[in-house]
Coordinates of C-alpha atoms and ligand atoms in Angstrom, one line a residue:
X147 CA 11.1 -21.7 -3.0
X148 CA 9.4 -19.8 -0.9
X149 CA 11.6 -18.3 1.5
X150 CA 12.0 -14.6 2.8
X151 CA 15.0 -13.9 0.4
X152 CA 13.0 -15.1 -2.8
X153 CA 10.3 -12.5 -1.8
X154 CA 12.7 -10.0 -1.0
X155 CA 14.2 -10.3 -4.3
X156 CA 11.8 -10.3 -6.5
X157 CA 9.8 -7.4 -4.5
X158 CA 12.6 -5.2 -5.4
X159 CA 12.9 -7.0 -9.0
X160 CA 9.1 -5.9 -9.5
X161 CA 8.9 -2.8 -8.1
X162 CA 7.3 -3.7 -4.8
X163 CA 8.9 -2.7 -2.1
X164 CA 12.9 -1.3 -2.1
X165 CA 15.7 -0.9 0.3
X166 CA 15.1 3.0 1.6
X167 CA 17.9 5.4 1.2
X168 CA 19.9 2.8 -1.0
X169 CA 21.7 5.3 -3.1
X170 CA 23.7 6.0 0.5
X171 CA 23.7 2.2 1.3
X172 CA 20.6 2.1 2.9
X173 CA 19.0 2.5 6.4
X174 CA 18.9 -0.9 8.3
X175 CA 15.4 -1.9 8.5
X176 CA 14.0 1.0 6.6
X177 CA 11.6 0.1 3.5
X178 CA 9.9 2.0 0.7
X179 CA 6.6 0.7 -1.6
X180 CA 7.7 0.9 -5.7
X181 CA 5.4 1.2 -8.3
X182 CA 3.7 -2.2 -7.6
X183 CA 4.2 -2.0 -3.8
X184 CA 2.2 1.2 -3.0
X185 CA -1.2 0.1 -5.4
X186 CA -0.5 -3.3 -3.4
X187 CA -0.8 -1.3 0.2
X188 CA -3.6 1.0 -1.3
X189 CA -5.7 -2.0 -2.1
X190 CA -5.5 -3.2 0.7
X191 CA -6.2 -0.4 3.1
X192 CA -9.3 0.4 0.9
X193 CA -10.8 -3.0 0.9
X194 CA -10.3 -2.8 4.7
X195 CA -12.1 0.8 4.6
X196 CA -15.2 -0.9 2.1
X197 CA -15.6 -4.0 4.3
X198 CA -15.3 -2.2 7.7
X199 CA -16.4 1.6 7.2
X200 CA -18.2 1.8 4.2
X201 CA -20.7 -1.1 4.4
X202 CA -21.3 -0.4 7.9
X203 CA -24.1 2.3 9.2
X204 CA -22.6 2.2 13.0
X205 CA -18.8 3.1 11.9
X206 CA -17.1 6.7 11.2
X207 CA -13.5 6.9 10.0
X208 CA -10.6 9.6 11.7
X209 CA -8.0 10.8 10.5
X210 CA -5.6 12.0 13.5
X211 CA -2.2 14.1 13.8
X212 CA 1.1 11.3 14.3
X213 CA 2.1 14.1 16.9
X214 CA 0.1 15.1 19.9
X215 CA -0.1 16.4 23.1
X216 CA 2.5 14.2 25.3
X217 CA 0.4 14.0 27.7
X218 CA -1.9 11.3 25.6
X219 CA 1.4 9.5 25.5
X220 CA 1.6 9.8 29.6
X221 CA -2.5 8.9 30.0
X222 CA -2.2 5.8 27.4
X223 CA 1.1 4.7 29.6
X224 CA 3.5 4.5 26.5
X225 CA 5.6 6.9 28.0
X226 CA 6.2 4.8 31.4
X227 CA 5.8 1.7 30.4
X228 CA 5.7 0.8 26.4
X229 CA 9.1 -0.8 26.3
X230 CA 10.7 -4.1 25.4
X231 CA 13.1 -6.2 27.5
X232 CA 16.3 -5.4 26.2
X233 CA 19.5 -8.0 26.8
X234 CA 23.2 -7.0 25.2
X235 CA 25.8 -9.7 24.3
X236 CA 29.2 -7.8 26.4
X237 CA 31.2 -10.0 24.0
X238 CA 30.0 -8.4 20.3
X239 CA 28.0 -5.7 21.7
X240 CA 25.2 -6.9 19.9
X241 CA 21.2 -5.7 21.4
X242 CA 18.5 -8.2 21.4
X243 CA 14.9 -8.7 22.7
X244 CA 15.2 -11.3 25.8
X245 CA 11.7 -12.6 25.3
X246 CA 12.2 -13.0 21.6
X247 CA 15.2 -15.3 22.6
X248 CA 13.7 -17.0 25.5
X249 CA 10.9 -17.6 22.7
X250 CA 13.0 -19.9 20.4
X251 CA 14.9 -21.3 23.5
X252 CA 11.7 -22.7 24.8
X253 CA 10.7 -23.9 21.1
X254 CA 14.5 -25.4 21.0
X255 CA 13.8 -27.3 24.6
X256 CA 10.1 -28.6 23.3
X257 CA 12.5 -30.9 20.8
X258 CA 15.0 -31.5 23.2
X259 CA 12.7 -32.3 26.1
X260 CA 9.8 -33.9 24.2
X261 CA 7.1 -31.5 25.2
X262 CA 5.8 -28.5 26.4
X263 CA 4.7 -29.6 29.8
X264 CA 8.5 -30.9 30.0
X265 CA 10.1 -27.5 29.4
X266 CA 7.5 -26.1 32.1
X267 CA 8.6 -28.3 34.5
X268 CA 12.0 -27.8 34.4
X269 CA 11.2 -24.2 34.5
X270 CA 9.2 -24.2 37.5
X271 CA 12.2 -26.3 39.3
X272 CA 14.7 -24.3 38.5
X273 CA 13.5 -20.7 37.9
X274 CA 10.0 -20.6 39.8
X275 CA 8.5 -19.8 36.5
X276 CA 4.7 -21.0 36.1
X277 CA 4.3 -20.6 32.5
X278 CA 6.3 -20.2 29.2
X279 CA 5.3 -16.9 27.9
X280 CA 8.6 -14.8 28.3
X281 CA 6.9 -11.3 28.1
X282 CA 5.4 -11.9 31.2
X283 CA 8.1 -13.1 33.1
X284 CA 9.8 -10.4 35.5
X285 CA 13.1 -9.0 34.2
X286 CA 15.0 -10.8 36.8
X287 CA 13.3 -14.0 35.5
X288 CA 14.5 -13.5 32.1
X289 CA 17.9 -12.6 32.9
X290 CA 18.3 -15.7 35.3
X291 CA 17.0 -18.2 32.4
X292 CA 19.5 -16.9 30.0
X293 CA 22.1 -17.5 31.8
X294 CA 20.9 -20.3 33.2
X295 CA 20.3 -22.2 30.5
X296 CA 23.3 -20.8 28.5
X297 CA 21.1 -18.8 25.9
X298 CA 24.2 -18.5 22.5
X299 CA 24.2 -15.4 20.8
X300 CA 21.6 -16.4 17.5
X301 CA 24.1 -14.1 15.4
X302 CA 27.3 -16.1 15.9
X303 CA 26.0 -18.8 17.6
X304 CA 28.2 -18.6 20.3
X305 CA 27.9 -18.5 24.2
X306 CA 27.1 -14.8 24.8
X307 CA 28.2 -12.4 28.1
X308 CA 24.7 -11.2 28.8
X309 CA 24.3 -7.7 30.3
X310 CA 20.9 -7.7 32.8
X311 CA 17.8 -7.6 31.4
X312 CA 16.8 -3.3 31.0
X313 CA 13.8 -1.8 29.9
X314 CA 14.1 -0.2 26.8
X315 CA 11.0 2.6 25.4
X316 CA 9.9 2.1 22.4
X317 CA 8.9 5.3 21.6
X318 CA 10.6 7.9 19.0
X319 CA 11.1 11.1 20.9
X320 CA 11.7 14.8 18.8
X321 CA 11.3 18.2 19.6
X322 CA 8.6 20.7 18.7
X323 CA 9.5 24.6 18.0
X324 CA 12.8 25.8 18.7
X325 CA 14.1 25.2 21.9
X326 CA 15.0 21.2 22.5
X327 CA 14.1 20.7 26.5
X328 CA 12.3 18.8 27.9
X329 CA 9.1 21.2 28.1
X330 CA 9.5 21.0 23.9
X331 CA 9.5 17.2 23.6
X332 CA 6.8 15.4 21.7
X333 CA 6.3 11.4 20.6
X334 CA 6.1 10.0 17.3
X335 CA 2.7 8.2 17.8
X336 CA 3.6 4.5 18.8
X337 CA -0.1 3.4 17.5
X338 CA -2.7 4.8 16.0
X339 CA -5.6 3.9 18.3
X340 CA -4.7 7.0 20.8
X341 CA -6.4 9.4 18.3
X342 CA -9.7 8.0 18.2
X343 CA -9.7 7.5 22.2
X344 CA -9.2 11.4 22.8
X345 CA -11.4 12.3 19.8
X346 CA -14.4 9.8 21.4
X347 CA -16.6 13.2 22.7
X348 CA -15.6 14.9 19.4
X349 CA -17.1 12.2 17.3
X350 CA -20.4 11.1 19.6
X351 CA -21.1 15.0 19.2
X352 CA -20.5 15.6 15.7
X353 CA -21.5 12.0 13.9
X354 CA -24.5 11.5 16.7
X355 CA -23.2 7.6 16.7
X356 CA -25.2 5.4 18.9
X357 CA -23.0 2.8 21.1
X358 CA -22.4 0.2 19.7
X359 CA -20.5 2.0 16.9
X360 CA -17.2 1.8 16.1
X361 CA -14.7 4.2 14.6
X362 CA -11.7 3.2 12.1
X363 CA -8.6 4.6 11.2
X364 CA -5.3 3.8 9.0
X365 CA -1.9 5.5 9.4
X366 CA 1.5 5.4 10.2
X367 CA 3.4 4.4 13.3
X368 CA 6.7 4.6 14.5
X369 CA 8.3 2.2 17.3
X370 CA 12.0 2.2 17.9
X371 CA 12.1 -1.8 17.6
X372 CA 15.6 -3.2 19.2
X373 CA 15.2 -5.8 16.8
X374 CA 13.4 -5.3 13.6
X375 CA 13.6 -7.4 10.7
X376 CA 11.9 -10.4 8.8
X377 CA 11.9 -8.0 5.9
X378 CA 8.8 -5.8 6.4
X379 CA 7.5 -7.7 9.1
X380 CA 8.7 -6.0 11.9
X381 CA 10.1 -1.9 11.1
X382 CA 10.6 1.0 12.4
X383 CA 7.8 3.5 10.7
X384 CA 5.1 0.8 9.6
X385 CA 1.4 1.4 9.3
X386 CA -1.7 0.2 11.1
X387 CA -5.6 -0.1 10.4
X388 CA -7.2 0.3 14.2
X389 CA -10.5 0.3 15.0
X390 CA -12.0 1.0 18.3
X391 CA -15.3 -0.8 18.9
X392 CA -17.4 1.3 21.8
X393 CA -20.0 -0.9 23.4
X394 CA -22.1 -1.5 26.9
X395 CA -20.0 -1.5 29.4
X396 CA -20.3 -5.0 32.1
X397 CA -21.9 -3.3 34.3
X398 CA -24.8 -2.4 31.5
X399 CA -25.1 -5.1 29.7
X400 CA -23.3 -8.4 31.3
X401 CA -21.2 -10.3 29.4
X402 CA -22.1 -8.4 25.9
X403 CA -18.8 -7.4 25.2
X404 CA -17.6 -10.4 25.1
X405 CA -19.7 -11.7 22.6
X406 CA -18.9 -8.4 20.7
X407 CA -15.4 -9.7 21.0
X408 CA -15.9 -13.0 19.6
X409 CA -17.6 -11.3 16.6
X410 CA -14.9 -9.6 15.7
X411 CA -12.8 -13.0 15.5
X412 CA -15.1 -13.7 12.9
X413 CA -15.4 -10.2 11.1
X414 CA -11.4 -10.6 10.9
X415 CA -11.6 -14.2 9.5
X416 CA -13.7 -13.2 7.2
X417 CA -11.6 -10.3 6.1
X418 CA -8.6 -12.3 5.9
X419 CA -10.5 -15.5 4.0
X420 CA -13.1 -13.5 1.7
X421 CA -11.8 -10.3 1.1
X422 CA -8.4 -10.8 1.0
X423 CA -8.6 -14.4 -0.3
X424 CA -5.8 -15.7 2.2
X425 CA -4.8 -19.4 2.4
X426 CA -6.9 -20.8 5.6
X427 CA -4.4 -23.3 6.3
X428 CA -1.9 -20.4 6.6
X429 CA -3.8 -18.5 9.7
X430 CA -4.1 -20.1 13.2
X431 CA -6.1 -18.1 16.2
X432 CA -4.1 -17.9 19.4
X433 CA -6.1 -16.9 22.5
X434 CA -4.3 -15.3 25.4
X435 CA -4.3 -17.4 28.1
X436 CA -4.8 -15.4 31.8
X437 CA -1.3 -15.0 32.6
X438 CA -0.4 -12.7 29.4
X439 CA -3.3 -10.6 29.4
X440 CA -2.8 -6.9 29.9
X441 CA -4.4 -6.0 33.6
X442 CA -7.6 -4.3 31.9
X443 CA -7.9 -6.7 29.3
X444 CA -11.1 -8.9 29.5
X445 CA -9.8 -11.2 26.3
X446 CA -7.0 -11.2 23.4
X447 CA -7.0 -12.7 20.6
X448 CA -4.3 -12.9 18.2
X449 CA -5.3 -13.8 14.5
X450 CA -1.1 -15.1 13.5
X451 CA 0.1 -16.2 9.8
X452 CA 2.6 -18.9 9.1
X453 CA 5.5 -16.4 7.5
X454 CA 8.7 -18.3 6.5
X455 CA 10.5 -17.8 9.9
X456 CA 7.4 -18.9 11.8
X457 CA 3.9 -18.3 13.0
X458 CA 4.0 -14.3 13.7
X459 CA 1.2 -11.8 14.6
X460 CA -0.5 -10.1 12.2
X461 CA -3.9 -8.9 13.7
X462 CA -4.6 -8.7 17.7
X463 CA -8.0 -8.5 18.9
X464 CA -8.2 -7.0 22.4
X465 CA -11.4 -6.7 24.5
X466 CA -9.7 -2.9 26.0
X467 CA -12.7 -2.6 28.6
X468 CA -12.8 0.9 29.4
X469 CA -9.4 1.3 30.3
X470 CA -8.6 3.9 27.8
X471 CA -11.3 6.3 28.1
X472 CA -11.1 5.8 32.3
X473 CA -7.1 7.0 31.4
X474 CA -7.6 9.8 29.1
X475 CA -10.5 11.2 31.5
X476 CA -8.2 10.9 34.6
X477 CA -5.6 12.8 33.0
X478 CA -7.2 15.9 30.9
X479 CA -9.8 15.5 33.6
X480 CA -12.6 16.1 31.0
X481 CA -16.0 13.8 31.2
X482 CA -15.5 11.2 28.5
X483 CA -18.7 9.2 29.3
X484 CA -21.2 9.0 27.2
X485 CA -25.0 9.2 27.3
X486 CA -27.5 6.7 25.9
X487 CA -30.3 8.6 25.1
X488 CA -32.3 5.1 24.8
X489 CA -32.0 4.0 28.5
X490 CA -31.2 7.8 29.8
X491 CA -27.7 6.1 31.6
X492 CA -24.5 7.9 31.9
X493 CA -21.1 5.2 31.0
X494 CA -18.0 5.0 29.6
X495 CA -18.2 2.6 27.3
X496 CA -16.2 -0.4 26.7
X497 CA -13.9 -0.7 23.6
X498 CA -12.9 -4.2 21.6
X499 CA -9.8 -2.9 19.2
X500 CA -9.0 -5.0 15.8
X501 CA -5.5 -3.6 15.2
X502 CA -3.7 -5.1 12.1
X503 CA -0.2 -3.7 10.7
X504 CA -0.7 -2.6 7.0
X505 CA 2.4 -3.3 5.9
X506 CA 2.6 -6.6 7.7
X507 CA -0.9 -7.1 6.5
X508 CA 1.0 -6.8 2.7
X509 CA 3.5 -8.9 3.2
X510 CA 1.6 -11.8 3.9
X511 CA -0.8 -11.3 1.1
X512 CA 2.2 -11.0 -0.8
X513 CA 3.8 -14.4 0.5
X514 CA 0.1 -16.3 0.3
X515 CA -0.5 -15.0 -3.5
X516 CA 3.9 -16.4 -4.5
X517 CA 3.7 -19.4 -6.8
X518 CA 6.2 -21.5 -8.7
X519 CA 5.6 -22.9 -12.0
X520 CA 7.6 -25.9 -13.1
X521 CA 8.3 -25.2 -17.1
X522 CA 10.3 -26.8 -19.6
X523 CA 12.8 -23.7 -19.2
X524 CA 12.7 -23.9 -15.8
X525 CA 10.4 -22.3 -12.9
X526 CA 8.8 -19.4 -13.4
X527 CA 7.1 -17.0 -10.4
X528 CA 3.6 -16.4 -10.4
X529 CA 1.7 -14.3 -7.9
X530 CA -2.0 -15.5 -7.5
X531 CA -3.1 -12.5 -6.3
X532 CA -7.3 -12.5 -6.1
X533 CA -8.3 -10.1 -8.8
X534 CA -10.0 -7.3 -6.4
X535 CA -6.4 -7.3 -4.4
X536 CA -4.2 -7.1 -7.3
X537 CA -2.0 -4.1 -7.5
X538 CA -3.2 -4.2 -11.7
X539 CA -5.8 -5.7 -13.1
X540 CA -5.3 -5.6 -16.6
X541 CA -2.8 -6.0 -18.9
X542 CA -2.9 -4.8 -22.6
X543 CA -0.8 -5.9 -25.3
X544 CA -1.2 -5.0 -28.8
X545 CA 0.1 -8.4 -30.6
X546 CA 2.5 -6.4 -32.7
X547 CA 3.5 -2.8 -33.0
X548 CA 1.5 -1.5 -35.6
X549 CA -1.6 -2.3 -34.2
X550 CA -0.7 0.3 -30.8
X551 CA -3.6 2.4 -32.3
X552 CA -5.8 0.1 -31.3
X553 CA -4.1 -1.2 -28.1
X554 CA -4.1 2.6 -26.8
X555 CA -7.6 2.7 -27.5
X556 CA -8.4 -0.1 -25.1
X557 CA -6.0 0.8 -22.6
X558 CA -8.0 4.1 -22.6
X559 CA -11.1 2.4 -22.6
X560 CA -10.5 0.7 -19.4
X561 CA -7.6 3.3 -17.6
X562 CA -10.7 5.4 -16.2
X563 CA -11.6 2.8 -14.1
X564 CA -9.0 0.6 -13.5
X565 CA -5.2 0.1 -12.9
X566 CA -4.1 -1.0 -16.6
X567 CA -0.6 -2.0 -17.6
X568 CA 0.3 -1.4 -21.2
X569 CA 3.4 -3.2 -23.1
X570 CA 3.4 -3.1 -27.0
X571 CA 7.2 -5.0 -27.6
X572 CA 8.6 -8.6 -27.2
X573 CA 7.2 -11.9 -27.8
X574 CA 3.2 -12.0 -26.2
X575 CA 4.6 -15.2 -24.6
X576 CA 6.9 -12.9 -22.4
X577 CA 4.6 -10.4 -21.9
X578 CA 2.3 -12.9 -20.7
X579 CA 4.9 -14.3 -18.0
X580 CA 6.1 -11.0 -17.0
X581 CA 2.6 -9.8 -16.2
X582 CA 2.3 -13.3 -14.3
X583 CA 5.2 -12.2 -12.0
X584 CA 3.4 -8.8 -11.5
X585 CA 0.5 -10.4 -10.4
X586 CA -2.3 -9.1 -13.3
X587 CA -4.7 -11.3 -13.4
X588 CA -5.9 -10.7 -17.1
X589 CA -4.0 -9.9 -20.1
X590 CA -5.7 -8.6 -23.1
X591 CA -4.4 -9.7 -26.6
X592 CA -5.5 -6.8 -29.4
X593 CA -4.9 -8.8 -32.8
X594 CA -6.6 -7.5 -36.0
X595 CA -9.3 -10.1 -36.4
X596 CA -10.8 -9.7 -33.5
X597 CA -10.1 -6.0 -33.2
X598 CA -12.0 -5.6 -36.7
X599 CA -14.9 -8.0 -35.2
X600 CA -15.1 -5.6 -31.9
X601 CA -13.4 -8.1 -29.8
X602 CA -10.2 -9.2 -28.0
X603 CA -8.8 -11.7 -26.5
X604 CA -8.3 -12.4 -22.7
X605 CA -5.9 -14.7 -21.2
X606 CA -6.9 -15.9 -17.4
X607 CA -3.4 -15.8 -15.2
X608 CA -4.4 -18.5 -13.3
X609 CA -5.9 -21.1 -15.9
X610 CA -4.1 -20.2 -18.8
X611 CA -7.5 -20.2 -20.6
X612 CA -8.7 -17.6 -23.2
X613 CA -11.7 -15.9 -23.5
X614 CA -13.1 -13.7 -26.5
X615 CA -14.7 -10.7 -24.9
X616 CA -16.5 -7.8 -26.9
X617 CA -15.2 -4.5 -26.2
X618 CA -18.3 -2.6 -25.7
X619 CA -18.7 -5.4 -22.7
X620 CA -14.8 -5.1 -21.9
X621 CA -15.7 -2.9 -19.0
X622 CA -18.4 -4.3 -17.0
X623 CA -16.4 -8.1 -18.1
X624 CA -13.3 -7.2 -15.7
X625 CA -15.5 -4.4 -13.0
X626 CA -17.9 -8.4 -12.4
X627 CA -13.9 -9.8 -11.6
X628 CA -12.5 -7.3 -9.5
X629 CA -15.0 -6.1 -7.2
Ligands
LIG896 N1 -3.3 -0.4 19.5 C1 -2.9 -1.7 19.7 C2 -1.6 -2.0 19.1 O1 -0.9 -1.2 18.5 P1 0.1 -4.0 18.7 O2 -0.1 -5.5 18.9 O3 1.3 -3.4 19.3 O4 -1.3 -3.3 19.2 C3 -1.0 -4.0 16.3 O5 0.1 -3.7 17.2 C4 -0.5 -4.6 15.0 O6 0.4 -3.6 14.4 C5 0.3 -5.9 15.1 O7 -0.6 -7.0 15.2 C6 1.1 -5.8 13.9 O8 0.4 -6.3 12.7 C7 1.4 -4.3 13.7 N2 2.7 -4.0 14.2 C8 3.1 -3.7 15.4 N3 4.4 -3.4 15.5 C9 4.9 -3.4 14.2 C10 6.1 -3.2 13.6 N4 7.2 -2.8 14.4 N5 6.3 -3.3 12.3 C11 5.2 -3.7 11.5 N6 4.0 -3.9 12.0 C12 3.8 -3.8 13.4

C-alpha cells in the first residue's frame, strides 16, 4: 500500500534517501540522498535545467552564495516578518503551527457541518472571521478559534492548554568571523530567489538579456520549520529550483504580466506531465483567492500533489510585481531599473517566480512512479519510473558467471553514457525483480547465443516483454528511451 511508511521503508531499503546522523540516533527531521536518492535528485534538477534554461534563448542560470549580506534578508522582509504562527500545548509542552491545525479543524468541521459555507458561517458568527484560510487570520483570531472550538492536541489527542498564538522566524541565524554579536550575525538563506533579485544589474550587464527573460537557479535552503515532517516533504535544509521571470511592468504593457503568469501555469503542467511523466489525476491547481494574497502580489498560483497525508504544495507560482527589485533598490539605494533599449523607457520590471522544492519535487515523483504487483509469492514493489527520470537506466546481467567477460564488456559499452547497474550472481529472475524495485527500466540479459550472434536480450520493466537488440545498436537503442 501506498502509504508514507512503505515509501520511507523501502527508500532506505534501496538506497534512496536515509535517516541523517543515524549512527548517533539521528537528527529529527534531517534526511540524506543514498546511492539511488542523489542520481534520483540529479535527474531531476537537470531535466528542470534542459526544459527551462537550456532550451530557452531568453534564460541565464546563477549560481548564488547561501550566505549574504543581512541586509538582503532586511530588504526581502524575512528578517521582520518570515515567520510562522506558533501555538504550545502548556500540558505536554509540545510546539505546533496554529494554521496547520486550524487547517484540519476546518477540514474536520466540513464533515461535521456538511459544507464549507457551513463552517464559514459559524465562523463569521462567532469569531468575525470572513474566510477559512487560517494564515491570514490575525493571531488573535487564531488563538480565539482554538480555544473556542476546543482544538485537541493531534499528538495525544487530547484537549490541549494552548499558550497565545506568537510569531515565530523562520530563519537560521549563525555568526560570521570571530566575534558572535550582533554586528557578526548572518542568515542561512531562507530561499533561493534573493540571489537573482540582487544580482538583476549584474546579469542585464554581463548576459545583455532583453526583458522578458528569465533567470533560473537550484540550491539549498534552510527554514527552521516548527513542524517539519511528512518524511521529506517538509525539512529543515531542503532545496529549491527558482526562477525569476522579469517582464513589462503594468504600467508598460497592461495586463501582460498576467498573461505571462498564466503561461507559466502551463510551462509547469507541462513539466510536471511531460517531462516528469507525473500522474494528472494526482495534481490539482489551487488559485489564491484575494484575501491570501501577499499585498504585492497580482496572482498565486499553487500547482499541489495528492501525497498520502493530503493535497500539499509542491510548486507556487507568484506574479511578484516589482516588489522585490522596488525593496532591494530602497535599501542599498542603487538604481535597479532597467532600460529597454527598443522603446528607450527606464522600469523596473515585473517578476512572475515558479518556485518548486527539489526535494519535495522527488518525493512525489518517487510516490507517483511506487507500484504493487500481485504475484503468486506475494506482492512485489515496482517503481515506474519514466526512463529519462530514472536514477539507472540499465541493468546488465551476465546470465551466469562465466560469461562476466562479456557482461563487462557491455556494461562498458554503455557506462560512458549512461547510469548502468551491473550484477553477475543469483537467479536472473531475482535480478530482474530487484532492479524492478530500483526502478531500471531495462535489464540486459548477456547469454552466449546471442552474445556470439552480436546481440542480447532486453527485458522492458514495465511490460515484461523482451527485445533482441544488436550491440553495435545497444547505444543509440536506450539514448531513443531515455532522452
Ligand atoms: N521564493 C518563494 C518561496 O520560497 P515558498 O512557497 O516558501 O516560496 C517554494 O517555497 C517551494 O519550496 C514550495 O512550493 C515547496 O515545494 C518548497 N519548500 C518550501 N519550504 C520547504 C520545506 N521546509 N521543505 C521542503 N520543501 C520546501
Amino acid at each position: 500500500m501506498k502509504d508514507m511508511q512503505t515509501i520511507v521503508n523501502l527508500a532506505k531499503a534501496r538506497g534512496f534517501v536515509y535517516q541523517w546522523s543515524e549512527i548517533y540516533w539521528g537528527l529529527a527531521n534531517a534526511w540524506d540522498y543514498g546511492p539511488l536518492g542523489s542520481l534520483l535528485k540529479e535527474n531531476i534538477k537537470n531535466l528542470w535545467i534542459r526544459e527551462f534554461v537550456q532550451k530557452r534563448t531568453d534564460m541565464t542560470l546563477l549560481d548564488a552564495a547561501i550566505l549574504m549580506n543581512p541586509s538582503v534578508w532586511i530588504a526581502s522582509g524575512h528578517v521582520g516578518g518570515f515567520s510562522d504562527p506558533l501555538v504550545d500545548d502548556k500540558k505536554t509542552k509540545e510546539r505546533f503551527r496554529a494554521d496547520k491545525l486550524l487547517e484540519n479543524l476546518i477540514d474536520e468541521k466540513e464533515s461535521e457541518l456538511g459544507s464549507r459555507d457551513a463552517v464559514l458561517t459559524r465562523f463569521q458568527w462567532l469569531y468575525a472571521i470572513n474566510n477559512l484560510i487560517p494564515e491570514s487570520w490575525t493571531f488573535e483570531q487564531q488563538g480565539a478559534v482554538l480555544i473556542g472550538e476546543k482544538v485537541k492536541n493531534p499528538n495525544n489527542n487530547e484537549e490541549a492548554d494552548w499558550t497565545e498564538v506568537k510569531k515565530f522566524n523562520l530563519m537560521f541565524r549563525t555568526f560570521q568571523g570571530v566575534t558572535e554579536d550582533s554586528s557578526a550575525t548572518i542568515y542561512m538563506r531562507p530561499e533561493t530567489a534573493q540571489g537573482i533579485f540582487v544580482n538583476f544589474p549584474n546579469i542585464v550587464r554581463s548576459s545583455r538579456k532583453k526583458v522578458p527573460f528569465w533567470v533560473a537557479q537550484v540550491g539549498k535552503a534552510f527554514r527552521n520549520e516548527i513542524t517539519p515532517g511528512n518524511f521529506i516533504f517538509r525539512t529543515r535544509e531542503f532545496e529549491q529550483m527558482e526562477i525569476e521571470f522579469f517582464c513589462e511592468p503594468e504600467s508598460v504593457a497592461p495586463g501582460k504580466h498576467l498573461e505571462w503568469h498564466a503561461a507559466w501555469k502551463d510551462a509547469c503542467k507541462k513539466f510536471l506531465l511531460e517531462t516528469l511523466s507525473i500522474t494528472e489525476s494526482n495534481l490539482r491547481f489551487r488559485d489564491h483567492e484575494k484575501d491570501e494574497l501577499s499585498f504585492y502580489s497580482a496572482a498565486t498560483t499553487d500547482i499541489e500533489y495528492k501525497f498520502p497525508f493530503g493535497w500539499g504544495e509542491l510548486w507556487g507560482i507568484a506574479d511578484r510585481t516589482d516588489h522585490d527589485l522596488k525593496a532591494h533598490m530602497g535599501e542599498s539605494k542603487q538604481d535597479l531599473s532597467y532600460f529597454d533599449p527598443y522603446t528607450n523607457q527606464k522600469y523596473l520590471p515585473y517578476v512572475i517566480e515558479p518556485s518548486v522544492g527539489l526535494t519535495r519535487l522527488f518525493l512525489a515523483t518517487l510516490l507517483d512512479a511506487y507500484d504493487e504487483i500481485e504475484t503468486e509469492e506475494g506482492s512485489r514493489i515496482v517503481l515506474r519510473f519514466h526512463p529519462r527520470v530514472a536514477p539507472i537506466k540499465v541493468a546488465v546481467f551476465p546470465i551466469v558467471k562465466k560469461l562476466a567477460e562479456q557482461g563487462r564488456a557491455i556494461f562498458d559499452l554503455l557506462a560512458s553514457d549512461f547510469q548502468v547497474e551491473y550484477d553477475e550472481t543469483g537467479a536472473v529472475g531475482k535480478r530482474y525483480y530487484r532492479a524492478d524495485e530500483m526502478g531500471i527500466p531495462f535489464s540486459i540479459v548477456v547469454d552466449d547465443e546471442h552474445y556470439n550472434a552480436g546481440s542480447v536480450t532486453v527485458r522492458h520493466r514495465d511490460s515484461g516483454e523482451q527485445e533482441v537488440v544488436r550491440i553495435d545498436e545497444l547505444v543509440e537503442w536506450v539514448r531513443a528511451r531515455v532522452r
